[in-house]
């Protein structure tokens, strides 16, 4: 049986303000290095999967 989906928490006051500050700081960061690393790992994984004969639902 599926677990029920929990309600989304609602932030108020200083918690809400801190969340928005954190969100704003994260948006300013350069994520290109992390993206490149993740893409490399993904491509390596997909290459290994193809070499052992796995079928992919989404062609590149």
N, CA and C atoms as an extended XYZ file, in Angstrom:
180
Properties=species:S:1:pos:R:3:atomname:S:1:resname:S:1:resid:I:1 pbc="F F F"
N         0.844       -1.178        0.000 N   UNK     1
C         0.000        0.000        0.000 CA  UNK     1
C         0.888        1.240        0.000 C   UNK     1
N         0.502        2.245       -0.743 N   UNK     2
C         1.279        3.477       -0.858 CA  UNK     2
C         1.179        4.304        0.417 C   UNK     2
N         2.268        4.993        0.713 N   UNK     3
C         2.264        5.890        1.867 CA  UNK     3
C         1.590        7.192        1.463 C   UNK     3
N         0.833        7.784        2.370 N   UNK     4
C         0.198        9.067        2.041 CA  UNK     4
C         1.252       10.163        1.882 C   UNK     4
N         0.973       11.122        1.033 N   UNK     5
C         1.866       12.250        0.810 CA  UNK     5
C         1.694       13.235        1.959 C   UNK     5
N         2.821       13.632        2.545 N   UNK     6
C         2.766       14.582        3.648 CA  UNK     6
C         2.495       15.980        3.110 C   UNK     6
N         1.869       16.803        3.934 N   UNK     7
C         1.603       18.175        3.536 CA  UNK     7
C         2.904       18.962        3.483 C   UNK     7
N         2.954       19.932        2.600 N   UNK     8
C         4.118       20.794        2.482 CA  UNK     8
C         4.170       21.712        3.695 C   UNK     8
N         5.329       21.769        4.364 N   UNK     9
C         5.417       22.660        5.528 CA  UNK     9
C         5.342       24.126        5.108 C   UNK     9
N         4.782       24.938        5.971 N   UNK    10
C         4.668       26.369        5.721 CA  UNK    10
C         5.576       27.078        6.715 C   UNK    10
N         6.439       27.955        6.204 N   UNK    11
C         7.363       28.689        7.065 CA  UNK    11
C         6.818       30.077        7.356 C   UNK    11
N         7.039       30.533        8.572 N   UNK    12
C         6.588       31.854        8.990 CA  UNK    12
C         7.742       32.593        9.657 C   UNK    12
N         7.636       33.906        9.684 N   UNK    13
C         8.563       34.729       10.451 CA  UNK    13
C        10.005       34.589       10.024 C   UNK    13
N        10.893       34.486       11.012 N   UNK    14
C        12.329       34.426       10.753 CA  UNK    14
C        12.701       33.172        9.965 C   UNK    14
N        12.004       32.060       10.174 N   UNK    15
C        12.285       30.839        9.401 CA  UNK    15
C        12.049       31.077        7.912 C   UNK    15
N        10.973       31.776        7.584 N   UNK    16
C        10.669       32.082        6.180 CA  UNK    16
C        11.715       33.023        5.601 C   UNK    16
N        12.106       34.036        6.387 N   UNK    17
C        13.109       34.988        5.918 CA  UNK    17
C        14.450       34.286        5.685 C   UNK    17
N        14.840       33.394        6.594 N   UNK    18
C        16.099       32.665        6.438 CA  UNK    18
C        16.054       31.758        5.211 C   UNK    18
N        14.927       31.108        4.976 N   UNK    19
C        14.773       30.252        3.805 CA  UNK    19
C        14.967       31.056        2.524 C   UNK    19
N        14.359       32.228        2.449 N   UNK    20
C        14.484       33.070        1.267 CA  UNK    20
C        15.913       33.573        1.086 C   UNK    20
N        16.608       33.897        2.185 N   UNK    21
C        18.015       34.315        2.084 CA  UNK    21
C        18.866       33.161        1.555 C   UNK    21
N        18.648       31.963        2.098 N   UNK    22
C        19.399       30.792        1.639 CA  UNK    22
C        19.132       30.510        0.163 C   UNK    22
N        17.893       30.634       -0.244 N   UNK    23
C        17.512       30.414       -1.632 CA  UNK    23
C        18.204       31.424       -2.544 C   UNK    23
N        18.232       32.667       -2.123 N   UNK    24
C        18.868       33.718       -2.902 CA  UNK    24
C        20.375       33.474       -3.026 C   UNK    24
N        21.032       33.081       -1.949 N   UNK    25
C        22.469       32.802       -1.979 CA  UNK    25
C        22.782       31.631       -2.905 C   UNK    25
N        21.962       30.607       -2.876 N   UNK    26
C        22.180       29.434       -3.719 CA  UNK    26
C        22.037       29.791       -5.198 C   UNK    26
N        21.118       30.683       -5.513 N   UNK    27
C        20.902       31.085       -6.904 CA  UNK    27
C        22.110       31.845       -7.450 C   UNK    27
N        22.864       32.510       -6.567 N   UNK    28
C        24.021       33.298       -6.990 CA  UNK    28
C        25.257       32.434       -7.242 C   UNK    28
N        25.286       31.233       -6.723 N   UNK    29
C        26.469       30.388       -6.838 CA  UNK    29
C        26.639       29.855       -8.254 C   UNK    29
N        27.883       29.597       -8.594 N   UNK    30
C        28.200       29.009       -9.891 CA  UNK    30
C        28.184       27.486       -9.729 C   UNK    30
N        27.219       26.844      -10.329 N   UNK    31
C        27.054       25.399      -10.204 CA  UNK    31
C        27.650       24.634      -11.379 C   UNK    31
N        28.409       25.310      -12.230 N   UNK    32
C        28.904       24.681      -13.454 CA  UNK    32
C        29.862       23.526      -13.177 C   UNK    32
N        30.686       23.612      -12.133 N   UNK    33
C        31.630       22.537      -11.821 CA  UNK    33
C        30.869       21.285      -11.375 C   UNK    33
N        29.896       21.462      -10.493 N   UNK    34
C        29.103       20.324      -10.025 CA  UNK    34
C        28.303       19.711      -11.181 C   UNK    34
N        27.769       20.562      -12.065 N   UNK    35
C        27.021       20.074      -13.217 CA  UNK    35
C        27.918       19.255      -14.142 C   UNK    35
N        29.114       19.760      -14.405 N   UNK    36
C        30.045       19.053      -15.292 CA  UNK    36
C        30.434       17.701      -14.700 C   UNK    36
N        30.685       17.663      -13.393 N   UNK    37
C        31.030       16.404      -12.736 CA  UNK    37
C        29.870       15.406      -12.829 C   UNK    37
N        28.661       15.868      -12.562 N   UNK    38
C        27.500       14.985      -12.633 CA  UNK    38
C        27.278       14.475      -14.054 C   UNK    38
N        27.478       15.349      -15.031 N   UNK    39
C        27.297       14.950      -16.429 CA  UNK    39
C        28.341       13.909      -16.832 C   UNK    39
N        29.577       14.076      -16.354 N   UNK    40
C        30.631       13.102      -16.642 CA  UNK    40
C        30.289       11.741      -16.062 C   UNK    40
N        29.840       11.728      -14.821 N   UNK    41
C        29.466       10.469      -14.182 CA  UNK    41
C        28.299        9.822      -14.928 C   UNK    41
N        27.306       10.613      -15.293 N   UNK    42
C        26.155       10.088      -16.026 CA  UNK    42
C        26.586        9.482      -17.362 C   UNK    42
N        27.405       10.222      -18.102 N   UNK    43
C        27.850        9.727      -19.406 CA  UNK    43
C        28.685        8.458      -19.266 C   UNK    43
N        29.522        8.396      -18.245 N   UNK    44
C        30.321        7.198      -18.008 CA  UNK    44
C        29.402        6.015      -17.694 C   UNK    44
N        28.416        6.253      -16.843 N   UNK    45
C        27.470        5.197      -16.485 CA  UNK    45
C        26.693        4.719      -17.708 C   UNK    45
N        26.225        5.648      -18.519 N   UNK    46
C        25.441        5.281      -19.694 CA  UNK    46
C        26.314        4.513      -20.688 C   UNK    46
N        27.575        4.881      -20.819 N   UNK    47
C        28.488        4.166      -21.713 CA  UNK    47
C        28.727        2.745      -21.249 C   UNK    47
N        28.900        2.558      -19.940 N   UNK    48
C        29.100        1.213      -19.393 CA  UNK    48
C        27.837        0.376      -19.552 C   UNK    48
N        26.678        1.003      -19.355 N   UNK    49
C        25.418        0.275      -19.484 CA  UNK    49
C        25.219       -0.202      -20.918 C   UNK    49
N        25.584        0.625      -21.896 N   UNK    50
C        25.431        0.234      -23.299 CA  UNK    50
C        26.393       -0.888      -23.650 C   UNK    50
N        27.579       -0.868      -23.054 N   UNK    51
C        28.574       -1.885      -23.402 CA  UNK    51
C        28.184       -3.271      -22.899 C   UNK    51
N        27.301       -3.340      -21.895 N   UNK    52
C        26.866       -4.643      -21.400 CA  UNK    52
C        25.498       -5.024      -21.948 C   UNK    52
N        24.980       -4.232      -22.894 N   UNK    53
C        23.764       -4.606      -23.602 CA  UNK    53
C        22.469       -4.158      -22.970 C   UNK    53
N        22.493       -3.166      -22.089 N   UNK    54
C        21.247       -2.676      -21.529 CA  UNK    54
C        20.527       -1.804      -22.547 C   UNK    54
N        19.213       -1.876      -22.528 N   UNK    55
C        18.393       -1.078      -23.429 CA  UNK    55
C        17.964        0.173      -22.676 C   UNK    55
N        18.000        1.330      -23.350 N   UNK    56
C        17.628        2.585      -22.724 CA  UNK    56
C        16.300        3.057      -23.268 C   UNK    56
N        15.486        3.589      -22.365 N   UNK    57
C        14.182        4.098      -22.767 CA  UNK    57
C        14.315        5.421      -23.513 C   UNK    57
N        15.356        6.202      -23.195 N   UNK    58
C        15.530        7.509      -23.809 CA  UNK    58
C        16.845        7.527      -24.579 C   UNK    58
N        16.793        7.516      -25.902 N   UNK    59
C        18.027        7.593      -26.669 CA  UNK    59
C        18.680        8.961      -26.518 C   UNK    59
N        19.987        9.010      -26.653 N   UNK    60
C        20.693       10.294      -26.519 CA  UNK    60
C        20.583       11.104      -27.766 C   UNK    60
